[in-house]
Amino acid sequence: GDSVTQMEGPVTLSEEAFLTINCTYTATGYPSLFWYVQYPGEGLQLLLKATKADDKGSNKGFEATYRKETTSFHLEKGSVQVSDSAVYFCALISGGSNYKLTFGKGTLLTVNP
Amino acid sequence: NAGVTQTPKFQVLKTGQSMTLQCAQDMNHNSMYWYRQDPGMGLRLIYYSASEGTTDKGEVPNGYNVSRLNKREFSLRLESAAPSQTSVYFCASSASGRLWGNTIYFGEGSWLTVV
């Protein structure tokens, strides 16, 4: 079945540091890939997505590139801010499961001033 | 911009009690979902409704029932709450049940504790 593996947290960085959160997947067919963010006390919000190989999703300074050869979709940001502190979820939808988003376990990011 | 609204936000139940979580969306979406979020587990799909009048089981449906009351509303019922149902519950909706290429929007969550 489909699965998403993302790096275990928590991740603690200083402001302006470089961020990478690794995400790899296994899926039936050709999945669409997503990063969701959950700020404290809030629901999940779509951060970015990519629907085909070599696509780069980007939003709010975050980027992730769909790498089919390595089945990866790593999240990166060049300079994090305190306001980026949140839980980040990698997720996928595969052609074999149109109604079901498969989520990774989430990575807690804390950015200190 | 209400989006997806769910109530209550917090609830404490005793084992064996019943309750209903309410969800409504104002985006005229066809499909709605209930997920639960547990520490270290990510989100897991409980039930979904691809369109008004239909409901289907997701990954972890045991102990729950759902009702798609109309296009806007999708409720989740716990008939006899158990401590294992202590979790954060998220309602979500999307324009189409075919999530490929569509965006799913989440509510702010309902924190449920069963003692």
JSON list of C-alpha atoms in Angstrom, two decimals:
[
{"chain": "A", "resi": 1, "resn": "GLY", "atom": "CA", "xyz": [0.00, 0.00, 0.00]},
{"chain": "A", "resi": 2, "resn": "ASP", "atom": "CA", "xyz": [0.86, 3.66, -0.06]},
{"chain": "A", "resi": 3, "resn": "SER", "atom": "CA", "xyz": [3.14, 5.06, 2.61]},
{"chain": "A", "resi": 4, "resn": "VAL", "atom": "CA", "xyz": [5.04, 8.22, 3.44]},
{"chain": "A", "resi": 5, "resn": "THR", "atom": "CA", "xyz": [8.17, 8.36, 5.56]},
{"chain": "A", "resi": 6, "resn": "GLN", "atom": "CA", "xyz": [9.44, 11.68, 6.83]},
{"chain": "A", "resi": 7, "resn": "MET", "atom": "CA", "xyz": [12.31, 12.52, 9.10]},
{"chain": "A", "resi": 8, "resn": "GLU", "atom": "CA", "xyz": [11.61, 12.26, 12.77]},
{"chain": "A", "resi": 9, "resn": "GLY", "atom": "CA", "xyz": [11.59, 15.41, 14.79]},
{"chain": "A", "resi": 10, "resn": "PRO", "atom": "CA", "xyz": [11.66, 17.51, 16.62]},
{"chain": "A", "resi": 11, "resn": "VAL", "atom": "CA", "xyz": [13.85, 19.82, 14.59]},
{"chain": "A", "resi": 12, "resn": "THR", "atom": "CA", "xyz": [15.17, 22.92, 16.37]},
{"chain": "A", "resi": 13, "resn": "LEU", "atom": "CA", "xyz": [16.83, 25.70, 14.39]},
{"chain": "A", "resi": 14, "resn": "SER", "atom": "CA", "xyz": [17.94, 29.24, 14.93]},
{"chain": "A", "resi": 15, "resn": "GLU", "atom": "CA", "xyz": [16.33, 32.03, 12.94]},
{"chain": "A", "resi": 16, "resn": "GLU", "atom": "CA", "xyz": [17.79, 32.39, 9.42]},
{"chain": "A", "resi": 17, "resn": "ALA", "atom": "CA", "xyz": [19.10, 28.82, 9.38]},
{"chain": "A", "resi": 18, "resn": "PHE", "atom": "CA", "xyz": [18.58, 26.51, 6.40]},
{"chain": "A", "resi": 19, "resn": "LEU", "atom": "CA", "xyz": [15.82, 23.94, 6.71]},
{"chain": "A", "resi": 20, "resn": "THR", "atom": "CA", "xyz": [15.50, 20.51, 5.14]},
{"chain": "A", "resi": 21, "resn": "ILE", "atom": "CA", "xyz": [12.81, 18.01, 6.09]},
{"chain": "A", "resi": 22, "resn": "ASN", "atom": "CA", "xyz": [13.21, 14.74, 4.25]},
{"chain": "A", "resi": 23, "resn": "CYS", "atom": "CA", "xyz": [10.24, 12.86, 2.79]},
{"chain": "A", "resi": 24, "resn": "THR", "atom": "CA", "xyz": [10.22, 9.63, 0.82]},
{"chain": "A", "resi": 25, "resn": "TYR", "atom": "CA", "xyz": [7.25, 7.63, -0.40]},
{"chain": "A", "resi": 26, "resn": "THR", "atom": "CA", "xyz": [5.98, 4.38, -1.82]},
{"chain": "A", "resi": 27, "resn": "ALA", "atom": "CA", "xyz": [2.84, 4.51, -3.89]},
{"chain": "A", "resi": 28, "resn": "THR", "atom": "CA", "xyz": [0.62, 2.74, -6.37]},
{"chain": "A", "resi": 29, "resn": "GLY", "atom": "CA", "xyz": [0.83, 4.39, -9.72]},
{"chain": "A", "resi": 30, "resn": "TYR", "atom": "CA", "xyz": [1.90, 7.98, -10.16]},
{"chain": "A", "resi": 31, "resn": "PRO", "atom": "CA", "xyz": [1.15, 10.01, -7.03]},
{"chain": "A", "resi": 32, "resn": "SER", "atom": "CA", "xyz": [0.61, 13.69, -6.43]},
{"chain": "A", "resi": 33, "resn": "LEU", "atom": "CA", "xyz": [2.72, 14.95, -3.53]},
{"chain": "A", "resi": 34, "resn": "PHE", "atom": "CA", "xyz": [1.94, 17.56, -0.90]},
{"chain": "A", "resi": 35, "resn": "TRP", "atom": "CA", "xyz": [3.35, 19.36, 2.09]},
{"chain": "A", "resi": 36, "resn": "TYR", "atom": "CA", "xyz": [0.88, 20.50, 4.72]},
{"chain": "A", "resi": 37, "resn": "VAL", "atom": "CA", "xyz": [1.64, 22.76, 7.69]},
{"chain": "A", "resi": 38, "resn": "GLN", "atom": "CA", "xyz": [-0.13, 22.83, 11.03]},
{"chain": "A", "resi": 39, "resn": "TYR", "atom": "CA", "xyz": [0.47, 25.89, 13.20]},
{"chain": "A", "resi": 40, "resn": "PRO", "atom": "CA", "xyz": [-0.15, 25.54, 16.95]},
{"chain": "A", "resi": 41, "resn": "GLY", "atom": "CA", "xyz": [-3.86, 25.13, 17.72]},
{"chain": "A", "resi": 42, "resn": "GLU", "atom": "CA", "xyz": [-4.89, 25.22, 14.07]},
{"chain": "A", "resi": 43, "resn": "GLY", "atom": "CA", "xyz": [-5.91, 22.82, 11.35]},
{"chain": "A", "resi": 44, "resn": "LEU", "atom": "CA", "xyz": [-3.76, 21.73, 8.44]},
{"chain": "A", "resi": 45, "resn": "GLN", "atom": "CA", "xyz": [-3.09, 24.08, 5.58]},
{"chain": "A", "resi": 46, "resn": "LEU", "atom": "CA", "xyz": [-1.75, 23.17, 2.19]},
{"chain": "A", "resi": 47, "resn": "LEU", "atom": "CA", "xyz": [1.77, 24.58, 1.89]},
{"chain": "A", "resi": 48, "resn": "LEU", "atom": "CA", "xyz": [2.74, 23.35, -1.57]},
{"chain": "A", "resi": 49, "resn": "LYS", "atom": "CA", "xyz": [2.20, 20.53, -4.01]},
{"chain": "A", "resi": 50, "resn": "ALA", "atom": "CA", "xyz": [3.61, 18.85, -7.11]},
{"chain": "A", "resi": 51, "resn": "THR", "atom": "CA", "xyz": [1.77, 16.57, -9.48]},
{"chain": "A", "resi": 52, "resn": "LYS", "atom": "CA", "xyz": [4.46, 15.20, -11.79]},
{"chain": "A", "resi": 53, "resn": "ALA", "atom": "CA", "xyz": [8.13, 14.30, -11.83]},
{"chain": "A", "resi": 54, "resn": "ASP", "atom": "CA", "xyz": [10.59, 17.21, -11.64]},
{"chain": "A", "resi": 55, "resn": "ASP", "atom": "CA", "xyz": [7.81, 19.65, -10.71]},
{"chain": "A", "resi": 56, "resn": "LYS", "atom": "CA", "xyz": [8.85, 22.11, -8.02]},
{"chain": "A", "resi": 57, "resn": "GLY", "atom": "CA", "xyz": [6.20, 23.28, -5.60]},
{"chain": "A", "resi": 58, "resn": "SER", "atom": "CA", "xyz": [6.87, 26.54, -3.80]},
{"chain": "A", "resi": 59, "resn": "ASN", "atom": "CA", "xyz": [5.13, 28.85, -1.35]},
{"chain": "A", "resi": 60, "resn": "LYS", "atom": "CA", "xyz": [6.16, 31.30, 1.40]},
{"chain": "A", "resi": 61, "resn": "GLY", "atom": "CA", "xyz": [9.85, 30.65, 0.68]},
{"chain": "A", "resi": 62, "resn": "PHE", "atom": "CA", "xyz": [9.45, 26.87, 0.99]},
{"chain": "A", "resi": 63, "resn": "GLU", "atom": "CA", "xyz": [10.28, 24.58, -1.92]},
{"chain": "A", "resi": 64, "resn": "ALA", "atom": "CA", "xyz": [10.06, 20.88, -2.70]},
{"chain": "A", "resi": 65, "resn": "THR", "atom": "CA", "xyz": [10.94, 19.03, -5.89]},
{"chain": "A", "resi": 66, "resn": "TYR", "atom": "CA", "xyz": [9.19, 15.83, -7.01]},
{"chain": "A", "resi": 67, "resn": "ARG", "atom": "CA", "xyz": [12.00, 13.31, -7.58]},
{"chain": "A", "resi": 68, "resn": "LYS", "atom": "CA", "xyz": [10.59, 10.15, -9.12]},
{"chain": "A", "resi": 69, "resn": "GLU", "atom": "CA", "xyz": [13.95, 8.41, -9.39]},
{"chain": "A", "resi": 70, "resn": "THR", "atom": "CA", "xyz": [14.54, 8.66, -5.64]},
{"chain": "A", "resi": 71, "resn": "THR", "atom": "CA", "xyz": [10.83, 8.68, -4.66]},
{"chain": "A", "resi": 72, "resn": "SER", "atom": "CA", "xyz": [11.43, 11.79, -2.61]},
{"chain": "A", "resi": 73, "resn": "PHE", "atom": "CA", "xyz": [9.84, 15.19, -1.97]},
{"chain": "A", "resi": 74, "resn": "HIS", "atom": "CA", "xyz": [12.12, 16.98, 0.50]},
{"chain": "A", "resi": 75, "resn": "LEU", "atom": "CA", "xyz": [10.99, 20.31, 1.94]},
{"chain": "A", "resi": 76, "resn": "GLU", "atom": "CA", "xyz": [13.54, 23.15, 2.02]},
{"chain": "A", "resi": 77, "resn": "LYS", "atom": "CA", "xyz": [13.69, 26.76, 3.06]},
{"chain": "A", "resi": 78, "resn": "GLY", "atom": "CA", "xyz": [16.75, 28.94, 2.83]},
{"chain": "A", "resi": 79, "resn": "SER", "atom": "CA", "xyz": [16.15, 31.11, 5.91]},
{"chain": "A", "resi": 80, "resn": "VAL", "atom": "CA", "xyz": [13.59, 30.11, 8.51]},
{"chain": "A", "resi": 81, "resn": "GLN", "atom": "CA", "xyz": [11.72, 32.52, 10.76]},
{"chain": "A", "resi": 82, "resn": "VAL", "atom": "CA", "xyz": [10.23, 32.10, 14.22]},
{"chain": "A", "resi": 83, "resn": "SER", "atom": "CA", "xyz": [6.80, 32.20, 12.56]},
{"chain": "A", "resi": 84, "resn": "ASP", "atom": "CA", "xyz": [7.66, 28.99, 10.66]},
{"chain": "A", "resi": 85, "resn": "SER", "atom": "CA", "xyz": [7.47, 27.01, 13.90]},
{"chain": "A", "resi": 86, "resn": "ALA", "atom": "CA", "xyz": [4.84, 24.35, 13.21]},
{"chain": "A", "resi": 87, "resn": "VAL", "atom": "CA", "xyz": [4.31, 20.69, 12.39]},
{"chain": "A", "resi": 88, "resn": "TYR", "atom": "CA", "xyz": [4.96, 19.78, 8.76]},
{"chain": "A", "resi": 89, "resn": "PHE", "atom": "CA", "xyz": [3.31, 16.81, 7.08]},
{"chain": "A", "resi": 90, "resn": "CYS", "atom": "CA", "xyz": [4.29, 15.19, 3.83]},
{"chain": "A", "resi": 91, "resn": "ALA", "atom": "CA", "xyz": [1.38, 13.51, 2.04]},
{"chain": "A", "resi": 92, "resn": "LEU", "atom": "CA", "xyz": [0.43, 11.83, -1.20]},
{"chain": "A", "resi": 93, "resn": "ILE", "atom": "CA", "xyz": [-2.53, 10.82, -3.30]},
{"chain": "A", "resi": 94, "resn": "SER", "atom": "CA", "xyz": [-1.98, 7.94, -5.65]},
{"chain": "A", "resi": 95, "resn": "GLY", "atom": "CA", "xyz": [-3.94, 6.92, -8.69]},
{"chain": "A", "resi": 96, "resn": "GLY", "atom": "CA", "xyz": [-5.11, 3.85, -6.85]},
{"chain": "A", "resi": 97, "resn": "SER", "atom": "CA", "xyz": [-6.80, 5.78, -4.05]},
{"chain": "A", "resi": 98, "resn": "ASN", "atom": "CA", "xyz": [-8.50, 8.92, -5.23]},
{"chain": "A", "resi": 99, "resn": "TYR", "atom": "CA", "xyz": [-10.24, 9.73, -1.98]},
{"chain": "A", "resi": 100, "resn": "LYS", "atom": "CA", "xyz": [-7.49, 9.10, 0.49]},
{"chain": "A", "resi": 101, "resn": "LEU", "atom": "CA", "xyz": [-4.59, 11.30, 1.39]},
{"chain": "A", "resi": 102, "resn": "THR", "atom": "CA", "xyz": [-1.78, 9.27, 2.94]},
{"chain": "A", "resi": 103, "resn": "PHE", "atom": "CA", "xyz": [0.16, 11.28, 5.50]},
{"chain": "A", "resi": 104, "resn": "GLY", "atom": "CA", "xyz": [3.57, 10.96, 7.05]},
{"chain": "A", "resi": 105, "resn": "LYS", "atom": "CA", "xyz": [3.80, 11.16, 10.82]},
{"chain": "A", "resi": 106, "resn": "GLY", "atom": "CA", "xyz": [4.69, 14.84, 10.87]},
{"chain": "A", "resi": 107, "resn": "THR", "atom": "CA", "xyz": [7.84, 16.75, 11.83]},
{"chain": "A", "resi": 108, "resn": "LEU", "atom": "CA", "xyz": [7.76, 19.38, 14.54]},
{"chain": "A", "resi": 109, "resn": "LEU", "atom": "CA", "xyz": [9.89, 22.40, 13.70]},
{"chain": "A", "resi": 110, "resn": "THR", "atom": "CA", "xyz": [10.82, 24.93, 16.36]},
{"chain": "A", "resi": 111, "resn": "VAL", "atom": "CA", "xyz": [12.66, 28.08, 15.32]},
{"chain": "A", "resi": 112, "resn": "ASN", "atom": "CA", "xyz": [14.35, 30.08, 18.07]},
{"chain": "A", "resi": 113, "resn": "PRO", "atom": "CA", "xyz": [15.12, 33.82, 17.82]},
{"chain": "B", "resi": 1, "resn": "ASN", "atom": "CA", "xyz": [-13.95, 33.28, 5.11]},
{"chain": "B", "resi": 2, "resn": "ALA", "atom": "CA", "xyz": [-15.37, 30.48, 7.27]},
{"chain": "B", "resi": 3, "resn": "GLY", "atom": "CA", "xyz": [-14.21, 27.54, 5.10]},
{"chain": "B", "resi": 4, "resn": "VAL", "atom": "CA", "xyz": [-14.63, 24.35, 7.16]},
{"chain": "B", "resi": 5, "resn": "THR", "atom": "CA", "xyz": [-16.16, 24.82, 10.59]},
{"chain": "B", "resi": 6, "resn": "GLN", "atom": "CA", "xyz": [-16.32, 22.07, 13.19]},
{"chain": "B", "resi": 7, "resn": "THR", "atom": "CA", "xyz": [-17.80, 21.95, 16.66]},
{"chain": "B", "resi": 8, "resn": "PRO", "atom": "CA", "xyz": [-17.14, 21.48, 19.47]},
{"chain": "B", "resi": 9, "resn": "LYS", "atom": "CA", "xyz": [-13.49, 22.47, 19.70]},
{"chain": "B", "resi": 10, "resn": "PHE", "atom": "CA", "xyz": [-12.94, 20.66, 22.99]},
{"chain": "B", "resi": 11, "resn": "GLN", "atom": "CA", "xyz": [-14.90, 17.86, 24.66]},
{"chain": "B", "resi": 12, "resn": "VAL", "atom": "CA", "xyz": [-14.35, 15.49, 27.56]},
{"chain": "B", "resi": 13, "resn": "LEU", "atom": "CA", "xyz": [-16.44, 12.33, 27.60]},
{"chain": "B", "resi": 14, "resn": "LYS", "atom": "CA", "xyz": [-16.79, 9.45, 29.99]},
{"chain": "B", "resi": 15, "resn": "THR", "atom": "CA", "xyz": [-16.32, 5.93, 28.66]},
{"chain": "B", "resi": 16, "resn": "GLY", "atom": "CA", "xyz": [-19.59, 4.71, 27.17]},
{"chain": "B", "resi": 17, "resn": "GLN", "atom": "CA", "xyz": [-21.06, 8.14, 26.50]},
{"chain": "B", "resi": 18, "resn": "SER", "atom": "CA", "xyz": [-22.09, 9.15, 23.02]},
{"chain": "B", "resi": 19, "resn": "MET", "atom": "CA", "xyz": [-21.51, 12.38, 21.15]},
{"chain": "B", "resi": 20, "resn": "THR", "atom": "CA", "xyz": [-21.62, 13.90, 17.70]},
{"chain": "B", "resi": 21, "resn": "LEU", "atom": "CA", "xyz": [-18.99, 16.11, 16.10]},
{"chain": "B", "resi": 22, "resn": "GLN", "atom": "CA", "xyz": [-20.50, 18.57, 13.68]},
{"chain": "B", "resi": 23, "resn": "CYS", "atom": "CA", "xyz": [-18.86, 19.86, 10.50]},
{"chain": "B", "resi": 24, "resn": "ALA", "atom": "CA", "xyz": [-20.03, 22.34, 7.91]},
{"chain": "B", "resi": 25, "resn": "GLN", "atom": "CA", "xyz": [-18.36, 23.83, 4.86]},
{"chain": "B", "resi": 26, "resn": "ASP", "atom": "CA", "xyz": [-19.39, 26.91, 2.91]},
{"chain": "B", "resi": 27, "resn": "MET", "atom": "CA", "xyz": [-17.35, 26.32, -0.25]},
{"chain": "B", "resi": 28, "resn": "ASN", "atom": "CA", "xyz": [-20.02, 24.31, -2.09]},
{"chain": "B", "resi": 29, "resn": "HIS", "atom": "CA", "xyz": [-17.71, 21.30, -2.04]},
{"chain": "B", "resi": 30, "resn": "ASN", "atom": "CA", "xyz": [-18.97, 17.88, -3.04]},
{"chain": "B", "resi": 31, "resn": "SER", "atom": "CA", "xyz": [-16.70, 15.75, -0.89]},
{"chain": "B", "resi": 32, "resn": "MET", "atom": "CA", "xyz": [-16.14, 15.73, 2.86]},
{"chain": "B", "resi": 33, "resn": "TYR", "atom": "CA", "xyz": [-13.89, 13.75, 5.19]},
{"chain": "B", "resi": 34, "resn": "TRP", "atom": "CA", "xyz": [-13.24, 12.93, 8.81]},
{"chain": "B", "resi": 35, "resn": "TYR", "atom": "CA", "xyz": [-9.66, 12.27, 9.95]},
{"chain": "B", "resi": 36, "resn": "ARG", "atom": "CA", "xyz": [-8.17, 11.58, 13.34]},
{"chain": "B", "resi": 37, "resn": "GLN", "atom": "CA", "xyz": [-4.71, 12.68, 14.41]},
{"chain": "B", "resi": 38, "resn": "ASP", "atom": "CA", "xyz": [-2.77, 10.79, 17.04]},
{"chain": "B", "resi": 39, "resn": "PRO", "atom": "CA", "xyz": [0.77, 11.50, 18.26]},
{"chain": "B", "resi": 40, "resn": "GLY", "atom": "CA", "xyz": [3.36, 9.87, 16.02]},
{"chain": "B", "resi": 41, "resn": "MET", "atom": "CA", "xyz": [0.68, 8.53, 13.67]},
{"chain": "B", "resi": 42, "resn": "GLY", "atom": "CA", "xyz": [-0.02, 11.35, 11.25]},
{"chain": "B", "resi": 43, "resn": "LEU", "atom": "CA", "xyz": [-3.62, 11.68, 10.10]},
{"chain": "B", "resi": 44, "resn": "ARG", "atom": "CA", "xyz": [-5.79, 8.66, 9.36]},
{"chain": "B", "resi": 45, "resn": "LEU", "atom": "CA", "xyz": [-9.04, 8.68, 7.42]},
{"chain": "B", "resi": 46, "resn": "ILE", "atom": "CA", "xyz": [-12.10, 7.56, 9.38]},
{"chain": "B", "resi": 47, "resn": "TYR", "atom": "CA", "xyz": [-14.92, 8.05, 6.87]},
{"chain": "B", "resi": 48, "resn": "TYR", "atom": "CA", "xyz": [-15.50, 10.08, 3.77]},
{"chain": "B", "resi": 49, "resn": "SER", "atom": "CA", "xyz": [-18.41, 11.23, 1.67]},
{"chain": "B", "resi": 50, "resn": "ALA", "atom": "CA", "xyz": [-17.58, 11.54, -2.00]},
{"chain": "B", "resi": 51, "resn": "SER", "atom": "CA", "xyz": [-20.85, 13.33, -2.70]},
{"chain": "B", "resi": 52, "resn": "GLU", "atom": "CA", "xyz": [-24.12, 14.18, -1.03]},
{"chain": "B", "resi": 53, "resn": "GLY", "atom": "CA", "xyz": [-25.98, 10.98, -0.19]},
{"chain": "B", "resi": 54, "resn": "THR", "atom": "CA", "xyz": [-22.93, 8.71, -0.09]},
{"chain": "B", "resi": 55, "resn": "THR", "atom": "CA", "xyz": [-20.56, 7.69, 2.67]},
{"chain": "B", "resi": 56, "resn": "ASP", "atom": "CA", "xyz": [-17.70, 5.18, 2.76]},
{"chain": "B", "resi": 57, "resn": "LYS", "atom": "CA", "xyz": [-15.33, 3.74, 5.30]},
{"chain": "B", "resi": 58, "resn": "GLY", "atom": "CA", "xyz": [-11.78, 4.92, 5.45]},
{"chain": "B", "resi": 59, "resn": "GLU", "atom": "CA", "xyz": [-8.79, 3.43, 7.21]},
{"chain": "B", "resi": 60, "resn": "VAL", "atom": "CA", "xyz": [-10.08, 3.38, 10.81]},
{"chain": "B", "resi": 61, "resn": "PRO", "atom": "CA", "xyz": [-13.93, 3.35, 10.83]},
{"chain": "B", "resi": 62, "resn": "ASN", "atom": "CA", "xyz": [-14.58, 1.07, 13.81]},
{"chain": "B", "resi": 63, "resn": "GLY", "atom": "CA", "xyz": [-16.49, 2.76, 16.62]},
{"chain": "B", "resi": 64, "resn": "TYR", "atom": "CA", "xyz": [-17.76, 5.61, 14.45]},
{"chain": "B", "resi": 65, "resn": "ASN", "atom": "CA", "xyz": [-20.76, 6.45, 12.31]},
{"chain": "B", "resi": 66, "resn": "VAL", "atom": "CA", "xyz": [-21.27, 9.34, 9.94]},
{"chain": "B", "resi": 67, "resn": "SER", "atom": "CA", "xyz": [-24.14, 11.23, 8.36]},
{"chain": "B", "resi": 68, "resn": "ARG", "atom": "CA", "xyz": [-23.97, 13.43, 5.31]},
{"chain": "B", "resi": 69, "resn": "LEU", "atom": "CA", "xyz": [-26.92, 15.58, 6.29]},
{"chain": "B", "resi": 70, "resn": "ASN", "atom": "CA", "xyz": [-26.84, 17.73, 3.16]},
{"chain": "B", "resi": 71, "resn": "LYS", "atom": "CA", "xyz": [-24.17, 19.10, 0.87]},
{"chain": "B", "resi": 72, "resn": "ARG", "atom": "CA", "xyz": [-22.82, 21.43, 3.56]},
{"chain": "B", "resi": 73, "resn": "GLU", "atom": "CA", "xyz": [-22.80, 19.19, 6.62]},
{"chain": "B", "resi": 74, "resn": "PHE", "atom": "CA", "xyz": [-21.05, 15.96, 7.58]},
{"chain": "B", "resi": 75, "resn": "SER", "atom": "CA", "xyz": [-21.28, 14.71, 11.16]},
{"chain": "B", "resi": 76, "resn": "LEU", "atom": "CA", "xyz": [-19.26, 12.09, 13.01]},
{"chain": "B", "resi": 77, "resn": "ARG", "atom": "CA", "xyz": [-20.88, 10.13, 15.83]},
{"chain": "B", "resi": 78, "resn": "LEU", "atom": "CA", "xyz": [-19.27, 8.13, 18.60]},
{"chain": "B", "resi": 79, "resn": "GLU", "atom": "CA", "xyz": [-21.99, 5.79, 19.90]},
{"chain": "B", "resi": 80, "resn": "SER", "atom": "CA", "xyz": [-20.10, 4.47, 22.92]},
{"chain": "B", "resi": 81, "resn": "ALA", "atom": "CA", "xyz": [-16.88, 6.35, 23.49]},
{"chain": "B", "resi": 82, "resn": "ALA", "atom": "CA", "xyz": [-13.72, 4.47, 24.46]},
{"chain": "B", "resi": 83, "resn": "PRO", "atom": "CA", "xyz": [-10.38, 5.81, 25.75]},
{"chain": "B", "resi": 84, "resn": "SER", "atom": "CA", "xyz": [-8.79, 4.66, 22.47]},
{"chain": "B", "resi": 85, "resn": "GLN", "atom": "CA", "xyz": [-10.88, 7.33, 20.74]},
{"chain": "B", "resi": 86, "resn": "THR", "atom": "CA", "xyz": [-9.07, 10.10, 22.57]},
{"chain": "B", "resi": 87, "resn": "SER", "atom": "CA", "xyz": [-7.67, 12.07, 19.64]},
{"chain": "B", "resi": 88, "resn": "VAL", "atom": "CA", "xyz": [-7.85, 15.24, 17.62]},
{"chain": "B", "resi": 89, "resn": "TYR", "atom": "CA", "xyz": [-10.49, 15.03, 14.91]},
{"chain": "B", "resi": 90, "resn": "PHE", "atom": "CA", "xyz": [-10.34, 16.99, 11.69]},
{"chain": "B", "resi": 91, "resn": "CYS", "atom": "CA", "xyz": [-13.09, 17.52, 9.20]},
{"chain": "B", "resi": 92, "resn": "ALA", "atom": "CA", "xyz": [-12.09, 18.37, 5.65]},
{"chain": "B", "resi": 93, "resn": "SER", "atom": "CA", "xyz": [-13.67, 19.04, 2.29]},
{"chain": "B", "resi": 94, "resn": "SER", "atom": "CA", "xyz": [-12.72, 19.18, -1.37]},
{"chain": "B", "resi": 95, "resn": "ALA", "atom": "CA", "xyz": [-14.45, 20.27, -4.54]},
{"chain": "B", "resi": 96, "resn": "SER", "atom": "CA", "xyz": [-14.30, 16.79, -5.99]},
{"chain": "B", "resi": 97, "resn": "GLY", "atom": "CA", "xyz": [-13.88, 13.37, -4.50]},
{"chain": "B", "resi": 98, "resn": "ARG", "atom": "CA", "xyz": [-11.11, 12.83, -6.97]},
{"chain": "B", "resi": 99, "resn": "LEU", "atom": "CA", "xyz": [-8.37, 14.48, -4.94]},
{"chain": "B", "resi": 100, "resn": "TRP", "atom": "CA", "xyz": [-5.93, 14.16, -7.80]},
{"chain": "B", "resi": 101, "resn": "GLY", "atom": "CA", "xyz": [-5.36, 17.75, -8.76]},
{"chain": "B", "resi": 102, "resn": "ASN", "atom": "CA", "xyz": [-7.79, 19.06, -6.14]},
{"chain": "B", "resi": 103, "resn": "THR", "atom": "CA", "xyz": [-7.07, 20.75, -2.85]},
{"chain": "B", "resi": 104, "resn": "ILE", "atom": "CA", "xyz": [-8.47, 19.48, 0.42]},
{"chain": "B", "resi": 105, "resn": "TYR", "atom": "CA", "xyz": [-9.31, 22.06, 3.08]},
{"chain": "B", "resi": 106, "resn": "PHE", "atom": "CA", "xyz": [-9.22, 21.25, 6.78]},
{"chain": "B", "resi": 107, "resn": "GLY", "atom": "CA", "xyz": [-11.13, 22.55, 9.76]},
{"chain": "B", "resi": 108, "resn": "GLU", "atom": "CA", "xyz": [-9.36, 23.67, 12.93]},
{"chain": "B", "resi": 109, "resn": "GLY", "atom": "CA", "xyz": [-9.82, 20.40, 14.76]},
{"chain": "B", "resi": 110, "resn": "SER", "atom": "CA", "xyz": [-11.80, 19.03, 17.69]},
{"chain": "B", "resi": 111, "resn": "TRP", "atom": "CA", "xyz": [-9.88, 17.84, 20.75]},
{"chain": "B", "resi": 112, "resn": "LEU", "atom": "CA", "xyz": [-11.70, 14.88, 22.29]},
{"chain": "B", "resi": 113, "resn": "THR", "atom": "CA", "xyz": [-10.68, 13.20, 25.54]},
{"chain": "B", "resi": 114, "resn": "VAL", "atom": "CA", "xyz": [-12.40, 10.02, 26.75]},
{"chain": "B", "resi": 115, "resn": "VAL", "atom": "CA", "xyz": [-11.82, 9.21, 30.42]}
]
